[in-house]
PDB file of C-alpha atoms in Angstrom:
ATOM      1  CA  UNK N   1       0.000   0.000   0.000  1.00  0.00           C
ATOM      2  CA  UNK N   2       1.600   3.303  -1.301  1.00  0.00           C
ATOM      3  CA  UNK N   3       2.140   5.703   1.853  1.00  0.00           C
ATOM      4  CA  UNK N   4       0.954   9.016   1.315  1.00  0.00           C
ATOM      5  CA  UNK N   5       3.016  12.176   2.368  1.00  0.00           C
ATOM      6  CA  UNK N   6       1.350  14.449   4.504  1.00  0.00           C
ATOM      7  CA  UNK N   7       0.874  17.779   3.438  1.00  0.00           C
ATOM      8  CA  UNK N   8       3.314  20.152   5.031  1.00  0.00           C
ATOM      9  CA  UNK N   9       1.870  23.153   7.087  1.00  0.00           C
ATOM     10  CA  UNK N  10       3.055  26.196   5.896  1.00  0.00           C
ATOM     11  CA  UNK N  11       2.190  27.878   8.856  1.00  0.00           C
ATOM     12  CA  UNK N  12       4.761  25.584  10.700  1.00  0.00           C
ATOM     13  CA  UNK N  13       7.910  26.390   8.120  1.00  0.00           C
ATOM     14  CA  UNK N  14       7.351  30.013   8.511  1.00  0.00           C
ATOM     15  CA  UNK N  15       7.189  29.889  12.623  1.00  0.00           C
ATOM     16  CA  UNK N  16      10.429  27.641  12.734  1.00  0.00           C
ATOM     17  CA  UNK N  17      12.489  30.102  10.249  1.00  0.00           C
ATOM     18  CA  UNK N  18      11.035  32.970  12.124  1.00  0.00           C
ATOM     19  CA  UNK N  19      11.915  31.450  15.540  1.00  0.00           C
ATOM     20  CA  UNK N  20      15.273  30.423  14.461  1.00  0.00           C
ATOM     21  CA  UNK N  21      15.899  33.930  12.702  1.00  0.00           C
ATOM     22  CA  UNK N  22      15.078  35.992  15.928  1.00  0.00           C
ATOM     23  CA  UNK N  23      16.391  33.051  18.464  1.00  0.00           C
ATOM     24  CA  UNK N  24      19.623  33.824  16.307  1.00  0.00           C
ATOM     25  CA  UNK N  25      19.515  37.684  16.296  1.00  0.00           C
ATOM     26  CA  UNK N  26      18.550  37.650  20.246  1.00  0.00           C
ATOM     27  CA  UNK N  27      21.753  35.145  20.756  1.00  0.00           C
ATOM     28  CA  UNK N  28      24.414  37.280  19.410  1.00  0.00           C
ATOM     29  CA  UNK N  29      22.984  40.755  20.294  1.00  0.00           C
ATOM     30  CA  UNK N  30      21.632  42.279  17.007  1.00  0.00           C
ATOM     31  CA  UNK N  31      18.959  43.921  19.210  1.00  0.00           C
ATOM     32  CA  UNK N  32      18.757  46.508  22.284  1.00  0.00           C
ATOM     33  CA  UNK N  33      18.058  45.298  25.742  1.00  0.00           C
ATOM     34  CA  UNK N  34      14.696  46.046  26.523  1.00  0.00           C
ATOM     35  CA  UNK N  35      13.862  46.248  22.853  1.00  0.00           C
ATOM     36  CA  UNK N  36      10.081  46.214  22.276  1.00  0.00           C
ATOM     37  CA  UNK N  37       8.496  43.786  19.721  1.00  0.00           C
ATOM     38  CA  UNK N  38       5.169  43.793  17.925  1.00  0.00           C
ATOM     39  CA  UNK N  39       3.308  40.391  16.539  1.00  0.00           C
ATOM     40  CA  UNK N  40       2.235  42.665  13.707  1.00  0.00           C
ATOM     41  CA  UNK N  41       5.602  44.119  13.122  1.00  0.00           C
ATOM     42  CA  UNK N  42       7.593  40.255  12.714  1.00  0.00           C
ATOM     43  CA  UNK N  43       4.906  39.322  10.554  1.00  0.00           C
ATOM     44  CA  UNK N  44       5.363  42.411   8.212  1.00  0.00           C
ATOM     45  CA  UNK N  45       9.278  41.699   8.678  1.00  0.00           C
ATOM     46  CA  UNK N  46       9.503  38.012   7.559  1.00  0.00           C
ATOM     47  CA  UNK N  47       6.271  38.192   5.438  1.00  0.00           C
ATOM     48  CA  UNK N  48       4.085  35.758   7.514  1.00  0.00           C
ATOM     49  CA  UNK N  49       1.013  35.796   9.730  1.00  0.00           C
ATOM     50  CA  UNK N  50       0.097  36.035  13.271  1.00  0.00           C
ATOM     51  CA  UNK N  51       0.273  32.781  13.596  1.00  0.00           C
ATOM     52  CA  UNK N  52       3.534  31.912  13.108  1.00  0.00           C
ATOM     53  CA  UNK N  53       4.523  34.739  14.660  1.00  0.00           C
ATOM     54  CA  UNK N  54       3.017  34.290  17.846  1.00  0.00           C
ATOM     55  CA  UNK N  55       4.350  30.819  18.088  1.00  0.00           C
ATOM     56  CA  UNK N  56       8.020  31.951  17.456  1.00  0.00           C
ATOM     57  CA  UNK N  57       7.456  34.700  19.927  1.00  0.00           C
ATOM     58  CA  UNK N  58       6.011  31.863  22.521  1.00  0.00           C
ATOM     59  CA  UNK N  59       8.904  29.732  22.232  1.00  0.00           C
ATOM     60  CA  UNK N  60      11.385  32.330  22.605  1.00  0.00           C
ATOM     61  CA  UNK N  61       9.306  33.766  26.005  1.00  0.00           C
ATOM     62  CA  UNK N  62       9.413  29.893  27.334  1.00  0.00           C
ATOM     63  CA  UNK N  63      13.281  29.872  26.430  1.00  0.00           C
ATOM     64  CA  UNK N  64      14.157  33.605  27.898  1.00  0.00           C
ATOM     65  CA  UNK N  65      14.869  34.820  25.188  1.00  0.00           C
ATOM     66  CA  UNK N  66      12.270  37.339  25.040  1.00  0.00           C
ATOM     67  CA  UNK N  67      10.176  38.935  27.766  1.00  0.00           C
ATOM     68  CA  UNK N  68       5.944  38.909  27.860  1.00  0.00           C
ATOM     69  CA  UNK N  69       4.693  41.482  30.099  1.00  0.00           C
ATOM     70  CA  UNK N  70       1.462  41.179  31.685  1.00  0.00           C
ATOM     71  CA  UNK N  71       0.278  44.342  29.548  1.00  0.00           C
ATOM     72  CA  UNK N  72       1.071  41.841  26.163  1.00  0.00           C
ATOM     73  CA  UNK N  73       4.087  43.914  25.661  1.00  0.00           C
ATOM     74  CA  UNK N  74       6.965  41.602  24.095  1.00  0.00           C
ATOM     75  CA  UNK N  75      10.783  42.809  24.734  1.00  0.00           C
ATOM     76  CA  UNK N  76      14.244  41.434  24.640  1.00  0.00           C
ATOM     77  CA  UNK N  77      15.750  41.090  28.521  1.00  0.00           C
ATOM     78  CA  UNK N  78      16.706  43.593  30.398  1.00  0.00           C
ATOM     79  CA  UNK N  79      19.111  42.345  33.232  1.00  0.00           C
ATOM     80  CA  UNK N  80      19.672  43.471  36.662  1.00  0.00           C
ATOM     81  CA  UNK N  81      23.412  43.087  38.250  1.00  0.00           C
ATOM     82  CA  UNK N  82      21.852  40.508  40.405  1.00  0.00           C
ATOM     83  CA  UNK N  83      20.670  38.896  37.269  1.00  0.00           C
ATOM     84  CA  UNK N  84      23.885  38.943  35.705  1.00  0.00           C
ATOM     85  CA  UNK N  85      25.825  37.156  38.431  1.00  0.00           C
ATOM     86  CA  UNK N  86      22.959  34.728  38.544  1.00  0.00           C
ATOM     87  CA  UNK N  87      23.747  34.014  34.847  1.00  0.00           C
ATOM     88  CA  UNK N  88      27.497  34.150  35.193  1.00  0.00           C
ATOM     89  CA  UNK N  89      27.176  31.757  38.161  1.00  0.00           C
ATOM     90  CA  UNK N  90      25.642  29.483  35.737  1.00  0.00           C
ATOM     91  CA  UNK N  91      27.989  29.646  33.123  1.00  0.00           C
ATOM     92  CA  UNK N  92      31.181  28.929  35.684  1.00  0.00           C
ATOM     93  CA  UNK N  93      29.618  25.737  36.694  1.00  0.00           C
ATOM     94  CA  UNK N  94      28.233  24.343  33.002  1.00  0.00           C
ATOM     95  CA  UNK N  95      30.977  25.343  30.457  1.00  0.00           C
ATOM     96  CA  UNK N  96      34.496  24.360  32.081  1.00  0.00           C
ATOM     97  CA  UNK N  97      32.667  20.991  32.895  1.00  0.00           C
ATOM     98  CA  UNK N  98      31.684  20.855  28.736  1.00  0.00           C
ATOM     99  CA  UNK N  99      35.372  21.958  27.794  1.00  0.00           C
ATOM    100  CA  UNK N 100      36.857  19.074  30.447  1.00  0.00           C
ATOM    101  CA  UNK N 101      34.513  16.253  28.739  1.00  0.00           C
ATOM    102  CA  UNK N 102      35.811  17.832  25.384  1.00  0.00           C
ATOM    103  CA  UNK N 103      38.943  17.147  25.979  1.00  0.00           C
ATOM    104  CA  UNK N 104      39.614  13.674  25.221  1.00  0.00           C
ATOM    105  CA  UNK N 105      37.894  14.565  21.381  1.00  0.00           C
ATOM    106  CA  UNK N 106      40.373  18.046  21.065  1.00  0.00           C
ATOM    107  CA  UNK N 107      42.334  16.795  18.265  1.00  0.00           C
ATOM    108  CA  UNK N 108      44.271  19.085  16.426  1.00  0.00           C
ATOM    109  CA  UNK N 109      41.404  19.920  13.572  1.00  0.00           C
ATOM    110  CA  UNK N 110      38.983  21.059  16.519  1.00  0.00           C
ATOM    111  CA  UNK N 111      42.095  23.276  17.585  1.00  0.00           C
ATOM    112  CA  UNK N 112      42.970  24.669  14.833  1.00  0.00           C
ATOM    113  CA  UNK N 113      38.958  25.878  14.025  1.00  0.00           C
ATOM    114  CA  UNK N 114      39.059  27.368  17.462  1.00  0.00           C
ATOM    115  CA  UNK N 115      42.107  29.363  16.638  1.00  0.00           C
ATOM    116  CA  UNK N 116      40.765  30.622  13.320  1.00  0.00           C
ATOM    117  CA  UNK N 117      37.425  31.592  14.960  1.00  0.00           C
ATOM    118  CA  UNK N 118      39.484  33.461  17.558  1.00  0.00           C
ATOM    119  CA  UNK N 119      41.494  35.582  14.944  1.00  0.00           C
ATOM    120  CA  UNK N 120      37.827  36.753  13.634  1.00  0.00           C
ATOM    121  CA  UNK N 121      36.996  37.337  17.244  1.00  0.00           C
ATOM    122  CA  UNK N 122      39.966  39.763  17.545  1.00  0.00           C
ATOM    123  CA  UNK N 123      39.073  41.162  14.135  1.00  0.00           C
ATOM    124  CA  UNK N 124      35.947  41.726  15.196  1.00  0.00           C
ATOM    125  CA  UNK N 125      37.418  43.941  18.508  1.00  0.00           C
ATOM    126  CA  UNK N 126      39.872  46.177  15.997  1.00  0.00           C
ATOM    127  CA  UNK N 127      36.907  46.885  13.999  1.00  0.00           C
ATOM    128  CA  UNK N 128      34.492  47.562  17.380  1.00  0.00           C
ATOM    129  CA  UNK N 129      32.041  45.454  15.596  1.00  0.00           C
ATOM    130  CA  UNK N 130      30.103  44.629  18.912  1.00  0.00           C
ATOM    131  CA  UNK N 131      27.858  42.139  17.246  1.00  0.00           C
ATOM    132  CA  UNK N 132      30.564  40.465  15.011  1.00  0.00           C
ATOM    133  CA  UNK N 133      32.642  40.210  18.649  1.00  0.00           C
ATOM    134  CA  UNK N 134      29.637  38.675  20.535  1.00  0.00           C
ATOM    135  CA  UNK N 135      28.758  35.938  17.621  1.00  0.00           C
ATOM    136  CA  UNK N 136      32.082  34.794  17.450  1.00  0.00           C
ATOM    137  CA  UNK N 137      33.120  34.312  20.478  1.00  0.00           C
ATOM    138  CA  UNK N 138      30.020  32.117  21.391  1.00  0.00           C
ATOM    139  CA  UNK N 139      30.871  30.483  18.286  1.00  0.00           C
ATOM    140  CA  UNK N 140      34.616  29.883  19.895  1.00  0.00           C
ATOM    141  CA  UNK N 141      32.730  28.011  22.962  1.00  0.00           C
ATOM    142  CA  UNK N 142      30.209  26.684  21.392  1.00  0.00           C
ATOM    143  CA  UNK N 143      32.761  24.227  18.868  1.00  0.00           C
ATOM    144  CA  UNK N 144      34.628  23.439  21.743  1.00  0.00           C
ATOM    145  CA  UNK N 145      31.571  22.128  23.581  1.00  0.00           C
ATOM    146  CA  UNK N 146      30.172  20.370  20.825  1.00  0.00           C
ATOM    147  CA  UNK N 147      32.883  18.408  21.083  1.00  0.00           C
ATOM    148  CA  UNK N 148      31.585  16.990  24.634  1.00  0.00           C
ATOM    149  CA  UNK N 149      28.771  15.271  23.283  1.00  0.00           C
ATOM    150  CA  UNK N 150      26.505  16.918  26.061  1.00  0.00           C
ATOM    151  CA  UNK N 151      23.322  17.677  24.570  1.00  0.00           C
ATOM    152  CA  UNK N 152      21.346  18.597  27.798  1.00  0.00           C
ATOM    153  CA  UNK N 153      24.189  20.585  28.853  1.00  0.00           C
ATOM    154  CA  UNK N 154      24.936  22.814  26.025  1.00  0.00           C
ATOM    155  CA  UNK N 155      21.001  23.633  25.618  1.00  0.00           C
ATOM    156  CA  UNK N 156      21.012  24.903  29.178  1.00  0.00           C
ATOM    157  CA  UNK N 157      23.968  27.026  28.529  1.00  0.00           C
ATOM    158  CA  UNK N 158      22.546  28.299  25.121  1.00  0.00           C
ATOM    159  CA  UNK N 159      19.614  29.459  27.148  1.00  0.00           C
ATOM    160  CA  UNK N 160      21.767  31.651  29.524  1.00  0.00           C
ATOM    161  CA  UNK N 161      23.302  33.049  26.313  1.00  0.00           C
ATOM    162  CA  UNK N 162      19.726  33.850  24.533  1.00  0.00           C
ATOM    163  CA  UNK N 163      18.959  35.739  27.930  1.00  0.00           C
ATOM    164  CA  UNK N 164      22.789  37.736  27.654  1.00  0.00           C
ATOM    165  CA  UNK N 165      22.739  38.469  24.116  1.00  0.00           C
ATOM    166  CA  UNK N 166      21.329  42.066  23.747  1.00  0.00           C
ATOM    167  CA  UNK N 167      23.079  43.001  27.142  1.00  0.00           C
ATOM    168  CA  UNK N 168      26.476  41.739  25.799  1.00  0.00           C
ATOM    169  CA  UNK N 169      26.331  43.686  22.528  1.00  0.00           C
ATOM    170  CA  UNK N 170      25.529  46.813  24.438  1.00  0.00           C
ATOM    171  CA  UNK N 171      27.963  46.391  26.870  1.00  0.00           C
ATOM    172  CA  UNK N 172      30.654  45.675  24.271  1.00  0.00           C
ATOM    173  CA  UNK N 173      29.900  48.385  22.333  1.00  0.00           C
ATOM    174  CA  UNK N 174      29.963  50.534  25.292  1.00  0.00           C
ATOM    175  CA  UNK N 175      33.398  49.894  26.460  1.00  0.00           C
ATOM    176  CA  UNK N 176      34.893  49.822  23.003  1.00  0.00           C
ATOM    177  CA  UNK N 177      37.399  46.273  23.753  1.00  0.00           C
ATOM    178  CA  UNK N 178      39.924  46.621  21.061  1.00  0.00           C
ATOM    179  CA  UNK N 179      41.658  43.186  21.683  1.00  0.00           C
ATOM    180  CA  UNK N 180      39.723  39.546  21.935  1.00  0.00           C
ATOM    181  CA  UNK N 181      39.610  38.025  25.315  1.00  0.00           C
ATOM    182  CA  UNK N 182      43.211  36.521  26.378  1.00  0.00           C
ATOM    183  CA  UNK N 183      41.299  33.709  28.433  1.00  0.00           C
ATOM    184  CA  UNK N 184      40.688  32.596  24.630  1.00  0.00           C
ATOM    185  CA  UNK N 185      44.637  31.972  23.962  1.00  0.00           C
ATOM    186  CA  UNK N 186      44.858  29.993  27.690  1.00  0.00           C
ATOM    187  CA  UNK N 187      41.824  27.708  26.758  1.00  0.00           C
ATOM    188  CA  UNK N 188      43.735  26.930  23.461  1.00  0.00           C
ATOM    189  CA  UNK N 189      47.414  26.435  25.046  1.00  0.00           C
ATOM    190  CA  UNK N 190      45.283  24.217  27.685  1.00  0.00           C
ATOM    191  CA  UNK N 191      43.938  22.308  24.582  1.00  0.00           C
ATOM    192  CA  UNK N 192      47.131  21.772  22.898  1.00  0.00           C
ATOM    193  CA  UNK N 193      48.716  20.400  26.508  1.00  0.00           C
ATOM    194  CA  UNK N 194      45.547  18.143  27.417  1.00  0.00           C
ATOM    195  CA  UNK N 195      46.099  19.859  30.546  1.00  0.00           C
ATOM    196  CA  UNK N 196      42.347  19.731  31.939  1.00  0.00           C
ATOM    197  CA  UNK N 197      42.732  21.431  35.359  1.00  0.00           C
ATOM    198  CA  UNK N 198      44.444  24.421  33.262  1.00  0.00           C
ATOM    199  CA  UNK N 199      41.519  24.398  30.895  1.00  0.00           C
ATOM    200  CA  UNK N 200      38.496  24.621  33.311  1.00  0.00           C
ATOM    201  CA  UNK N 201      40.273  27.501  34.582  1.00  0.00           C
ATOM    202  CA  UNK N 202      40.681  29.258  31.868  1.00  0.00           C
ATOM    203  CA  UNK N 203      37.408  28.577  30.651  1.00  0.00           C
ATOM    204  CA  UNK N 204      35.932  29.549  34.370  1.00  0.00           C
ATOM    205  CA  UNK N 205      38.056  32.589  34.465  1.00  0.00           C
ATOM    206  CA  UNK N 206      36.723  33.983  30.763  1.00  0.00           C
ATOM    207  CA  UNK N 207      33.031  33.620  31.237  1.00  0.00           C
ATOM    208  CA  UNK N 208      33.270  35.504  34.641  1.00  0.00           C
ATOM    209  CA  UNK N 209      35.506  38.197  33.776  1.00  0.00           C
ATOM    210  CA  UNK N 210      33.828  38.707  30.519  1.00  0.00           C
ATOM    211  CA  UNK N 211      30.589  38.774  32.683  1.00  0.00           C
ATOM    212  CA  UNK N 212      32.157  41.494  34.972  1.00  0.00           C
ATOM    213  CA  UNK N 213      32.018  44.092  32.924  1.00  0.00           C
ATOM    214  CA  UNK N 214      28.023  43.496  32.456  1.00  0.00           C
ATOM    215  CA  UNK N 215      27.158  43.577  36.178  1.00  0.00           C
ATOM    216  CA  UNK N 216      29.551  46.791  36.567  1.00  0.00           C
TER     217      UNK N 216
END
């Protein structure tokens, strides 16, 4: 008996490519903190309906990424200080356990990626392209930690990004860092010596620092 394909909903293509679109812009800070968004407005934007759009914009409230007030108003995050360290806290704990399970699988392709992603990090910073700086230097972690085959893990910690995103970019832009983070070069010498205990701290030490600047 022939199977017959369902029908695909176009509805559902145009809410994921609309989700991942604005999960992506929220992630590496291509909007304001505190930013206010309109249902109307996205579906002008990306030429689709309410639908859609209020199904990207639910996923991305459930995820942090945006904000629902009780009004209806949607925003990107604003963070307090107290926020901020809550997030950093989070970040100390998750990612120097990803880089240490990553470790084993650092061969020398995976290290040489990470370098060339951190020379467009630090081209990014000469430029003061705040956005370019933020995007690849999640991108830096974010190869590294695929490496540790922790799915769970690295959704959690792509959830306390989505809620830092806009505040990073702002921050960065704000302070005008000419030079990509040195913490960068010490996760990569760590790497290249399989020396784990040097690694988590180095990958402890640049997530907190970084996140210093934001609760300043």
């Amino acid at each position: 008996m022939p199977i017959t394909p369902r029908p695909t909903d176009p509805n559902a293509a145009a809410h994921e490519r609309l989700y991942r679109s604005l999960r992506q812009q929220v992630m590496h800070g291509e909007m304001d903190p505190g930013q206010s968004l309109t249902l109307r407005g996205l579906g002008k934007t990306y030429g689709v309906s309410m639908t859609p759009a209020r199904e990207a914009v639910r996923r991305l409230v459930a995820e942090g990424a945006l904000t629902l007030s009780s009004s209806g108003r949607i925003s990107t995050p604003e963070l307090t200080p107290e926020r901020i360290e809550e997030l950093a806290a989070i970040r100390a704990l998750l990612e120097p356990e990803m880089a240490a399970r990553a470790l084993p699988r650092a061969h020398f392709a995976l290290i040489e990626r990470l370098a060339a992603i951190n020379m467009l990090n630090g081209e990014a910073a000469v430029k003061g392209d705040a956005v370019g700086y933020v995007r690849t230097n999640l991108e830096f972690h974010r190869t590294l930690y695929l490496r540790a085959q922790t799915p769970a893990m690295l959704a959690m910690c792509e959830t306390v990004w989505l809620q830092l995103g806009p505040t990073m970019r702002a921050v960065y832009a704000r302070v005008k860092r000419r030079e990509p983070p040195q913490h960068h070069r010490m996760i990569l010498a760590a790497l290249k010596a399989g020396d784990e205990p040097g690694l988590r701290l180095a990958v402890r030490t640049d997530v907190t620092q970084g996140l210093r600047h934001l609760a300043g």
